[in-house]
Short mmCIF file of C-alpha atoms and ligand atoms in Angstrom, two decimals:
data_model
loop_
_atom_site.label_atom_id
_atom_site.label_comp_id
_atom_site.label_asym_id
_atom_site.label_seq_id
_atom_site.Cartn_x
_atom_site.Cartn_y
_atom_site.Cartn_z
CA MET A 25 0.26 31.78 -5.93
CA LYS A 26 -1.19 33.49 -9.00
CA HIS A 27 -4.99 33.79 -9.07
CA VAL A 28 -5.05 33.38 -5.27
CA ASP A 29 -2.83 35.93 -3.54
CA GLU A 30 -4.34 38.91 -5.40
CA TYR A 31 -7.68 38.08 -3.79
CA ARG A 32 -6.39 37.91 -0.20
CA ASN A 33 -5.08 41.46 0.33
CA GLY A 34 -5.89 42.60 3.90
CA ARG A 35 -5.70 46.31 3.12
CA LEU A 36 -8.18 45.89 0.30
CA ALA A 37 -10.43 43.79 2.52
CA ARG A 38 -10.62 46.67 5.01
CA ALA A 39 -11.41 49.07 2.15
CA MET A 40 -14.19 46.74 1.04
CA ALA A 41 -15.49 46.55 4.60
CA ARG A 42 -15.76 50.36 4.57
CA ALA A 43 -17.48 50.25 1.19
CA ILE A 44 -20.00 47.74 2.54
CA ALA A 45 -20.58 49.76 5.71
CA ALA A 46 -21.21 52.85 3.58
CA GLU A 47 -23.77 51.01 1.48
CA ALA A 48 -25.68 48.94 4.05
CA ARG A 49 -28.61 51.01 5.24
CA PRO A 50 -28.92 51.12 9.03
CA GLY A 51 -32.71 50.80 8.92
CA ARG A 52 -32.79 47.28 7.47
CA VAL A 53 -31.37 43.81 7.96
CA TYR A 54 -29.67 41.98 5.06
CA ARG A 55 -29.99 38.19 5.36
CA LEU A 56 -27.69 36.65 2.79
CA MET A 57 -27.33 32.91 2.32
CA GLU A 58 -24.06 31.52 1.05
CA PHE A 59 -25.27 28.23 -0.42
CA CYS A 60 -21.90 26.53 -0.74
CA GLY A 61 -20.08 24.90 2.16
CA GLY A 62 -16.76 26.01 0.71
CA HIS A 63 -18.00 29.58 1.08
CA THR A 64 -19.17 28.91 4.66
CA HIS A 65 -15.72 27.67 5.51
CA GLY A 66 -14.00 30.62 3.78
CA ILE A 67 -16.29 33.20 5.42
CA HIS A 68 -15.32 31.93 8.88
CA ARG A 69 -11.72 31.18 8.10
CA TYR A 70 -11.13 34.77 6.96
CA GLY A 71 -13.23 36.30 9.74
CA ILE A 72 -15.61 37.97 7.30
CA PRO A 73 -18.56 38.23 9.75
CA GLY A 74 -16.33 40.47 11.89
CA LEU A 75 -15.81 42.80 8.90
CA LEU A 76 -19.53 43.20 8.21
CA PRO A 77 -21.91 45.64 9.87
CA ASP A 78 -24.27 44.03 12.41
CA ASN A 79 -27.23 44.27 10.07
CA VAL A 80 -25.54 42.22 7.32
CA ARG A 81 -25.96 38.58 8.36
CA MET A 82 -24.63 35.51 6.64
CA ILE A 83 -26.87 32.44 6.69
CA HIS A 84 -25.15 29.15 6.02
CA GLY A 85 -26.75 27.06 3.32
CA PRO A 86 -26.86 23.30 2.73
CA GLY A 87 -24.11 23.25 0.12
CA CYS A 88 -21.95 20.75 1.97
CA PRO A 89 -22.57 17.38 0.34
CA VAL A 90 -21.07 15.46 3.25
CA CYS A 91 -23.36 17.24 5.72
CA VAL A 92 -26.60 16.74 3.84
CA LEU A 93 -26.09 13.07 2.94
CA PRO A 94 -28.67 11.04 4.90
CA MET A 95 -27.19 8.68 7.46
CA GLY A 96 -28.99 5.72 5.90
CA ARG A 97 -26.78 6.08 2.83
CA ILE A 98 -23.62 6.14 4.93
CA ASP A 99 -24.88 2.97 6.63
CA ALA A 100 -25.34 1.42 3.18
CA ALA A 101 -21.76 2.34 2.21
CA ILE A 102 -20.40 0.82 5.42
CA GLU A 103 -22.45 -2.31 4.78
CA LEU A 104 -20.97 -2.55 1.28
CA ALA A 105 -17.43 -2.01 2.55
CA ASN A 106 -17.91 -4.88 4.99
CA ARG A 107 -18.52 -7.40 2.19
CA PRO A 108 -15.35 -9.39 1.66
CA GLU A 109 -15.44 -9.11 -2.15
CA VAL A 110 -15.81 -5.30 -2.13
CA ILE A 111 -13.15 -2.59 -2.36
CA LEU A 112 -14.92 0.64 -1.45
CA CYS A 113 -13.34 3.81 -2.88
CA THR A 114 -14.30 7.33 -1.90
CA TYR A 115 -13.02 10.87 -1.33
CA ALA A 116 -11.21 11.65 1.93
CA ASP A 117 -14.12 13.76 3.27
CA MET A 118 -16.32 10.68 3.60
CA LEU A 119 -14.07 8.55 5.75
CA ARG A 120 -14.83 10.10 9.13
CA VAL A 121 -18.55 10.65 8.72
CA PRO A 122 -20.51 8.58 11.23
CA GLY A 123 -23.54 6.53 10.19
CA SER A 124 -26.52 5.82 12.39
CA ARG A 125 -24.68 3.25 14.50
CA ARG A 126 -21.98 5.87 15.14
CA THR A 127 -19.39 3.98 13.13
CA SER A 128 -17.59 5.42 10.12
CA LEU A 129 -15.83 4.01 7.05
CA MET A 130 -12.55 4.70 8.83
CA GLN A 131 -13.60 2.45 11.71
CA ALA A 132 -14.81 -0.18 9.26
CA ARG A 133 -11.37 -0.07 7.66
CA ALA A 134 -9.66 -0.47 11.04
CA LEU A 135 -11.77 -3.59 11.52
CA GLY A 136 -10.62 -5.06 8.20
CA ALA A 137 -12.85 -3.62 5.48
CA ASP A 138 -11.02 -2.65 2.26
CA VAL A 139 -11.72 1.09 2.07
CA ARG A 140 -9.53 3.25 -0.17
CA MET A 141 -9.22 6.99 -0.44
CA LEU A 142 -9.35 8.46 -3.93
CA TYR A 143 -7.72 11.54 -5.36
CA SER A 144 -9.41 11.14 -8.74
CA THR A 145 -12.13 8.86 -10.14
CA LEU A 146 -9.57 7.54 -12.63
CA ASP A 147 -7.75 5.90 -9.68
CA ALA A 148 -10.86 3.79 -9.00
CA LEU A 149 -10.69 2.39 -12.53
CA LYS A 150 -7.04 1.56 -12.03
CA ILE A 151 -7.89 -0.32 -8.83
CA ALA A 152 -10.64 -2.20 -10.68
CA ARG A 153 -8.22 -3.25 -13.44
CA GLU A 154 -5.62 -4.38 -10.91
CA ASN A 155 -8.14 -6.41 -8.89
CA PRO A 156 -10.21 -8.35 -11.44
CA GLY A 157 -11.43 -10.78 -8.77
CA ARG A 158 -12.89 -8.06 -6.54
CA GLU A 159 -15.87 -5.69 -6.80
CA VAL A 160 -14.70 -2.07 -6.84
CA VAL A 161 -17.44 0.32 -5.71
CA PHE A 162 -17.03 4.08 -5.94
CA PHE A 163 -19.03 5.79 -3.18
CA ALA A 164 -19.78 8.96 -5.16
CA ILE A 165 -20.98 12.13 -3.50
CA GLY A 166 -20.99 15.81 -4.29
CA PHE A 167 -22.73 18.54 -6.24
CA GLU A 168 -22.32 19.38 -9.92
CA THR A 169 -18.56 19.78 -9.44
CA THR A 170 -17.78 16.15 -8.65
CA THR A 171 -20.50 14.71 -10.90
CA PRO A 172 -18.73 15.11 -14.28
CA PRO A 173 -15.65 13.20 -13.01
CA THR A 174 -17.96 10.37 -11.90
CA ALA A 175 -19.69 10.36 -15.30
CA MET A 176 -16.28 10.24 -16.95
CA ALA A 177 -15.30 7.18 -14.90
CA VAL A 178 -18.52 5.36 -15.83
CA LYS A 179 -18.01 6.06 -19.53
CA GLU A 180 -14.40 4.95 -19.32
CA ALA A 181 -15.38 1.76 -17.46
CA GLN A 182 -17.87 1.03 -20.23
CA ARG A 183 -15.23 1.63 -22.90
CA LEU A 184 -12.78 -0.69 -21.12
CA GLY A 185 -15.50 -3.30 -20.53
CA LEU A 186 -14.81 -3.31 -16.78
CA GLY A 187 -17.28 -5.73 -15.21
CA ASN A 188 -16.15 -5.20 -11.62
CA PHE A 189 -16.65 -1.43 -11.29
CA THR A 190 -19.84 0.18 -9.97
CA VAL A 191 -20.89 3.56 -8.58
CA PHE A 192 -22.97 4.09 -5.45
CA CYS A 193 -24.38 7.40 -6.66
CA ASN A 194 -25.24 10.15 -4.18
CA HIS A 195 -24.79 13.18 -6.43
CA VAL A 196 -27.08 16.08 -5.64
CA LEU A 197 -28.11 19.20 -7.54
CA THR A 198 -27.82 22.84 -6.52
CA PRO A 199 -30.74 24.66 -8.20
CA PRO A 200 -33.41 22.20 -6.95
CA ALA A 201 -32.01 22.48 -3.42
CA MET A 202 -32.24 26.29 -3.63
CA ARG A 203 -35.83 25.93 -4.76
CA GLY A 204 -36.44 23.50 -1.89
CA ILE A 205 -35.20 26.08 0.61
CA LEU A 206 -37.13 28.94 -0.96
CA ALA A 207 -40.30 26.85 -0.93
CA GLN A 208 -40.11 26.10 2.81
CA PRO A 209 -42.44 28.08 5.06
CA GLY A 210 -40.88 30.84 7.13
CA VAL A 211 -37.65 31.28 5.13
CA MET A 212 -35.97 34.60 5.76
CA ILE A 213 -33.41 35.00 3.02
CA ASP A 214 -32.97 38.23 1.08
CA GLY A 215 -30.38 37.04 -1.42
CA PHE A 216 -27.86 34.34 -2.27
CA VAL A 217 -24.10 34.18 -2.66
CA GLY A 218 -24.02 31.64 -5.50
CA PRO A 219 -21.47 28.79 -5.52
CA GLY A 220 -18.30 29.27 -7.54
CA HIS A 221 -17.24 25.89 -8.82
CA VAL A 222 -20.70 24.41 -9.19
CA SER A 223 -21.38 27.42 -11.40
CA ALA A 224 -18.24 26.74 -13.44
CA VAL A 225 -20.09 23.57 -14.53
CA ILE A 226 -23.75 24.66 -14.70
CA GLY A 227 -23.17 28.31 -15.71
CA ARG A 228 -24.60 31.62 -14.60
CA ASP A 229 -27.87 31.19 -16.49
CA ALA A 230 -28.88 28.21 -14.33
CA TYR A 231 -29.91 30.59 -11.53
CA GLU A 232 -32.30 32.81 -13.48
CA PHE A 233 -35.21 31.14 -11.65
CA ALA A 234 -34.12 32.61 -8.30
CA ALA A 235 -34.38 36.14 -9.66
CA ARG A 236 -37.45 35.59 -11.86
CA GLU A 237 -39.62 33.26 -9.80
CA TYR A 238 -38.59 34.17 -6.27
CA ALA A 239 -37.36 37.76 -6.74
CA LYS A 240 -34.10 36.95 -4.92
CA PRO A 241 -30.83 38.50 -6.08
CA LEU A 242 -27.97 36.06 -6.53
CA VAL A 243 -24.28 36.85 -6.98
CA ILE A 244 -21.91 34.02 -7.99
CA SER A 245 -18.68 34.38 -6.02
CA GLY A 246 -15.16 33.02 -5.93
CA PHE A 247 -13.72 31.51 -2.75
CA GLU A 248 -11.15 34.09 -1.74
CA PRO A 249 -12.00 36.70 0.89
CA LEU A 250 -12.08 39.66 -1.53
CA ASP A 251 -14.35 37.72 -3.88
CA LEU A 252 -16.76 37.01 -1.05
CA MET A 253 -16.80 40.59 0.21
CA HIS A 254 -17.27 41.90 -3.31
CA ALA A 255 -20.21 39.54 -3.83
CA ILE A 256 -21.76 40.65 -0.52
CA ARG A 257 -21.41 44.28 -1.58
CA LEU A 258 -23.09 43.59 -4.93
CA LEU A 259 -25.99 41.86 -3.14
CA ILE A 260 -26.47 44.81 -0.78
CA ARG A 261 -26.47 47.15 -3.74
CA GLN A 262 -29.12 45.10 -5.56
CA LEU A 263 -31.30 45.00 -2.45
CA ASN A 264 -30.95 48.75 -1.90
CA GLU A 265 -31.96 49.39 -5.49
CA GLY A 266 -34.84 46.92 -5.37
CA ARG A 267 -33.30 44.72 -8.07
CA ALA A 268 -33.28 40.91 -8.21
CA GLU A 269 -30.72 39.80 -10.78
CA VAL A 270 -28.11 37.11 -11.29
CA GLU A 271 -24.65 38.67 -11.21
CA ASN A 272 -21.32 36.95 -11.73
CA GLU A 273 -18.46 38.12 -9.53
CA TYR A 274 -16.39 35.08 -10.56
CA ALA A 275 -16.33 35.70 -14.31
CA ARG A 276 -12.70 34.61 -14.51
CA VAL A 277 -13.90 31.03 -13.91
CA VAL A 278 -17.68 31.00 -14.51
CA SER A 279 -19.31 31.58 -17.91
CA ASP A 280 -22.98 32.13 -18.71
CA ARG A 281 -23.55 28.62 -20.05
CA GLY A 282 -21.10 26.64 -17.95
CA ASN A 283 -18.91 23.79 -19.17
CA PRO A 284 -20.65 22.16 -22.17
CA ILE A 285 -18.54 18.98 -22.16
CA ALA A 286 -19.23 18.40 -18.46
CA LEU A 287 -22.96 19.10 -18.85
CA ASP A 288 -23.33 16.73 -21.83
CA LEU A 289 -21.47 13.99 -20.02
CA MET A 290 -23.65 14.34 -16.91
CA ASP A 291 -26.77 14.25 -19.00
CA GLU A 292 -25.63 11.18 -20.90
CA VAL A 293 -24.84 9.10 -17.80
CA PHE A 294 -27.30 10.36 -15.17
CA GLU A 295 -30.99 11.15 -14.77
CA GLN A 296 -32.87 12.92 -11.98
CA ARG A 297 -34.34 10.92 -9.14
CA PRO A 298 -37.99 11.86 -8.56
CA SER A 299 -37.10 12.84 -5.01
CA PHE A 300 -34.16 12.53 -2.61
CA GLU A 301 -33.74 12.95 1.14
CA TRP A 302 -31.47 15.74 2.42
CA ARG A 303 -30.29 15.54 5.97
CA GLY A 304 -31.75 18.50 7.82
CA LEU A 305 -34.12 19.46 4.97
CA GLY A 306 -36.14 16.31 4.23
CA MET A 307 -37.29 15.16 0.80
CA ILE A 308 -36.61 17.57 -2.09
CA PRO A 309 -38.05 16.76 -5.55
CA HIS A 310 -35.67 16.23 -8.49
CA SER A 311 -32.68 17.13 -6.31
CA ALA A 312 -30.39 14.15 -6.94
CA LEU A 313 -29.08 11.94 -9.72
CA ARG A 314 -28.94 8.22 -10.47
CA LEU A 315 -27.44 6.27 -13.34
CA ARG A 316 -29.56 5.96 -16.48
CA ASP A 317 -30.83 2.51 -17.47
CA GLU A 318 -28.18 2.26 -20.23
CA PHE A 319 -25.57 2.29 -17.47
CA ALA A 320 -27.42 0.01 -15.02
CA ALA A 321 -24.50 -2.44 -15.12
CA PHE A 322 -22.42 0.19 -13.32
CA ASP A 323 -25.02 1.02 -10.67
CA ALA A 324 -24.07 -0.34 -7.23
CA GLU A 325 -27.62 0.16 -5.96
CA GLN A 326 -28.83 -2.36 -8.54
CA ARG A 327 -25.93 -4.80 -8.39
CA PHE A 328 -26.01 -5.09 -4.63
CA ALA A 329 -29.74 -4.45 -4.09
CA LEU A 330 -28.99 -1.70 -1.60
CA ALA A 331 -31.86 -0.33 0.42
CA ALA A 332 -31.01 2.85 2.27
CA GLY A 333 -33.94 3.52 4.58
CA PRO A 334 -34.51 6.84 6.33
CA VAL A 335 -32.85 7.23 9.72
CA PRO A 336 -34.08 9.98 12.03
CA ASP A 337 -31.61 12.63 13.16
CA ASN A 338 -30.96 13.47 16.78
CA LYS A 339 -34.01 15.22 18.24
CA ALA A 340 -31.98 18.07 19.73
CA CYS A 341 -30.49 18.95 16.34
CA GLU A 342 -31.52 22.33 14.93
CA CYS A 343 -29.83 21.94 11.52
CA ALA A 344 -33.09 22.26 9.62
CA ASP A 345 -33.77 25.72 11.11
CA ILE A 346 -30.13 26.78 10.82
CA LEU A 347 -30.15 25.94 7.11
CA ARG A 348 -33.27 28.03 6.62
CA GLY A 349 -31.76 31.02 8.38
CA LEU A 350 -34.13 30.85 11.34
CA LYS A 351 -31.52 29.90 13.93
CA GLN A 352 -27.78 30.02 14.51
CA PRO A 353 -25.53 27.20 15.73
CA GLN A 354 -25.34 28.62 19.26
CA ASP A 355 -29.12 28.39 19.49
CA CYS A 356 -28.76 24.60 19.59
CA LYS A 357 -28.71 23.23 23.14
CA VAL A 358 -26.03 20.64 22.37
CA PHE A 359 -23.75 22.88 20.24
CA ALA A 360 -20.13 22.53 21.40
CA THR A 361 -21.22 20.34 24.32
CA ALA A 362 -22.65 16.98 23.22
CA CYS A 363 -22.11 17.90 19.55
CA THR A 364 -18.56 18.66 18.37
CA PRO A 365 -16.60 17.93 15.17
CA ASP A 366 -15.09 14.85 16.83
CA ASN A 367 -18.48 13.59 17.89
CA PRO A 368 -21.06 15.11 15.54
CA LEU A 369 -24.72 14.57 16.36
CA GLY A 370 -26.16 16.51 13.45
CA ALA A 371 -25.54 17.17 9.78
CA CYS A 372 -24.09 20.68 10.16
CA MET A 373 -21.26 19.47 12.41
CA VAL A 374 -20.16 16.59 10.20
CA SER A 375 -17.75 18.26 7.79
CA SER A 376 -15.55 21.33 8.18
CA GLU A 377 -17.81 22.97 5.61
CA GLY A 378 -20.91 22.65 7.77
CA ALA A 379 -22.31 25.70 9.55
CA CYS A 380 -21.92 24.31 13.09
CA ALA A 381 -18.40 23.01 12.42
CA ALA A 382 -17.31 26.37 10.97
CA TRP A 383 -18.72 28.17 13.99
CA TYR A 384 -17.09 25.70 16.33
CA THR A 385 -13.68 26.09 14.71
CA TYR A 386 -13.55 29.80 13.95
CA GLY A 387 -16.50 31.59 15.45
CA ARG A 388 -16.96 30.70 19.09
CA HIS A 389 -15.13 33.77 20.31
CA ARG A 390 -17.45 36.11 18.51
CA LYS A 391 -20.29 37.97 20.12
CA ARG A 392 -23.64 36.29 19.98
CA ARG A 393 -26.07 37.66 17.45
CA ARG A 394 -29.70 36.88 16.97
CA ALA A 395 -30.73 35.41 13.64
CA MET B 10 -15.77 19.34 -1.06
CA CYS B 11 -16.09 21.63 -4.04
CA LEU B 12 -12.64 23.09 -3.45
CA ALA B 13 -10.67 23.67 -6.61
CA PHE B 14 -7.21 25.11 -7.12
CA PRO B 15 -5.75 27.34 -9.82
CA ALA B 16 -3.03 25.47 -11.68
CA ARG B 17 -0.68 26.31 -14.54
CA VAL B 18 -0.50 23.74 -17.30
CA LEU B 19 3.14 22.69 -17.79
CA THR B 20 3.00 19.93 -20.41
CA LEU B 21 0.31 17.99 -22.23
CA GLN B 22 0.87 14.24 -22.24
CA ASP B 23 -1.84 13.64 -24.80
CA ALA B 24 -5.27 15.13 -25.44
CA ALA B 25 -6.53 13.70 -22.16
CA MET B 26 -3.85 14.24 -19.50
CA ALA B 27 -1.52 17.05 -18.45
CA THR B 28 1.11 17.85 -15.86
CA VAL B 29 0.23 21.01 -13.93
CA ASP B 30 1.81 23.16 -11.27
CA ILE B 31 -0.44 23.88 -8.27
CA GLY B 32 1.37 26.36 -6.04
CA GLY B 33 4.73 24.66 -6.61
CA VAL B 34 3.41 21.07 -6.52
CA ARG B 35 3.33 19.03 -9.72
CA LYS B 36 0.31 16.90 -10.43
CA GLU B 37 -1.09 14.78 -13.23
CA ILE B 38 -4.62 15.80 -14.07
CA SER B 39 -7.27 14.90 -16.63
CA LEU B 40 -8.17 17.37 -19.38
CA GLY B 41 -11.18 15.28 -20.38
CA LEU B 42 -13.66 18.01 -19.40
CA LEU B 43 -12.05 20.86 -21.37
CA GLU B 44 -11.20 21.43 -25.01
CA GLY B 45 -8.17 23.15 -26.48
CA VAL B 46 -6.07 23.59 -23.32
CA LYS B 47 -2.47 24.67 -24.05
CA ALA B 48 0.75 24.70 -22.03
CA GLY B 49 0.90 27.95 -20.06
CA ASP B 50 -2.90 28.18 -19.58
CA TYR B 51 -4.35 28.46 -16.07
CA VAL B 52 -7.14 26.06 -15.17
CA MET B 53 -9.17 25.32 -12.01
CA VAL B 54 -8.43 21.78 -10.84
CA HIS B 55 -11.01 19.80 -8.88
CA VAL B 56 -10.61 16.13 -7.81
CA GLY B 57 -7.99 15.52 -10.49
CA TYR B 58 -9.83 17.16 -13.40
CA ALA B 59 -9.49 20.58 -15.02
CA LEU B 60 -12.99 21.94 -14.50
CA SER B 61 -12.67 25.29 -16.24
CA ARG B 62 -10.15 27.65 -17.74
CA ILE B 63 -9.19 30.84 -15.90
CA ASP B 64 -9.90 33.82 -18.11
CA GLU B 65 -7.03 36.29 -17.67
CA GLU B 66 -9.01 39.17 -19.15
CA GLU B 67 -11.90 38.68 -16.70
CA ALA B 68 -9.41 38.36 -13.82
CA ARG B 69 -7.89 41.71 -14.84
CA LYS B 70 -11.33 43.34 -14.91
CA THR B 71 -12.18 42.08 -11.41
CA LEU B 72 -8.84 43.25 -10.02
CA ALA B 73 -9.33 46.66 -11.67
CA LEU B 74 -12.68 46.96 -9.87
CA PHE B 75 -10.95 46.12 -6.59
CA ALA B 76 -8.26 48.74 -7.23
CA GLU B 77 -10.95 51.32 -7.89
CA MET B 78 -12.62 50.40 -4.59
CA GLU B 79 -9.33 50.85 -2.81
CA ARG B 80 -8.90 54.31 -4.32
CA ARG B 81 -12.32 55.29 -2.98
CA PHE B 82 -12.37 53.50 0.35
CA GLY B 83 -8.69 52.83 1.09
CA GLU B 84 -6.87 53.75 4.29
CA ASP B 85 -5.36 56.94 2.90
CA GLY B 86 -8.23 59.13 1.83
CA GLY B 87 -11.41 58.34 -0.05
CA ALA B 88 -14.82 58.20 1.53
S1 SF4 C 4 -24.72 21.72 17.07
FE1 SF4 C 4 -24.93 19.62 16.30
S2 SF4 C 4 -26.95 18.97 16.96
FE2 SF4 C 4 -26.87 21.21 17.16
S3 SF4 C 4 -27.71 21.99 15.22
FE3 SF4 C 4 -25.49 21.87 14.98
S4 SF4 C 4 -25.15 19.83 14.08
FE4 SF4 C 4 -27.23 19.81 14.90
#
């Protein structure tokens, strides 16, 4: 497949591994956070930790929207799905995620709730048109990648005058979450691998704050193994040279200013919430979106008076420290015993993009390293 | 969640929709987030929308960097 296979060459990956080994200085440790869950998954799937010297350590960030969604909001979605008039639509990733009572949307569906899996937000509008007597709610989650398609659906619903379509909005924002992590006490992160597709929307320039205000280098990377290794090498080089800059390894997809149509659309339909809870990280200011007042008619939180209260996570769960780079999944007492992908207790085990799930699936055979 | 796939645009239905080829699979996607897409272009597709164009020139530059790295650090010779 063009634009994929070229970036998966094993011989080149070994050459890059040698290049990285030649550049990483033995006297120091490089703690690099890949923010995006897609990167976490790719790093483990392609065995990249095994190609890196011991002193180059990948820390898995909170960029998995399924993982960081508070359980109270999953409970609210299940509650909505259980109303007889509601058809709840969402992406496949959300169906298996357990809420606080350990039930998921999939189980709700098995018990009779009308839950439908979406490929595109436009399908939700089609369902709304075909079912004028029902309330179609789109359970929207994701970072800046999935937000423009949600905004598009809202605008289209307005244009069509659809009165039975609403959005339960759980969209979250990448730069404020990075700030939230950098502002936490005790963080040990030397640089970031910046997300690829989020950056296609928000653009390279959106990360200048990391370099300017926090003196952290950031390299935007694609999702293929050679992209990731190249980005890691560029980060090591910046750290060796004492630079903190935003670099773009994924220039074939990411521009400096991002996608202007997508950004305008997001801005027209959504506004920032003053604060939003992240599972594992707590409240982070200005880190999530809600519908603007002009679009209140399409806001499920208003139409159904939803109240998603905070629900505490399992006490044994170490996700908060794992996401800050202080601990690794194997440091958690219940990792791979009480907590597994089939029975997740904490946020990082919920989706295949979470740090604990990636370790469970691809990394358990590897030697234990200290964070 | 933020997975996206490179796709080649086959035909434009109208300004808003296109048929694309994603690794041999045909799909209908929305072009509502991009302007001026033509048949033959490569785009990144995410949840049914073309999210950005793939810039062939930038792809060539990245691959040239990789080739250079292989010359220097490859299995036969180099550092
Ligand atoms: S193994 Fe489970 S409980 Fe432990 S930190 Fe990971 S997600 Fe949390």
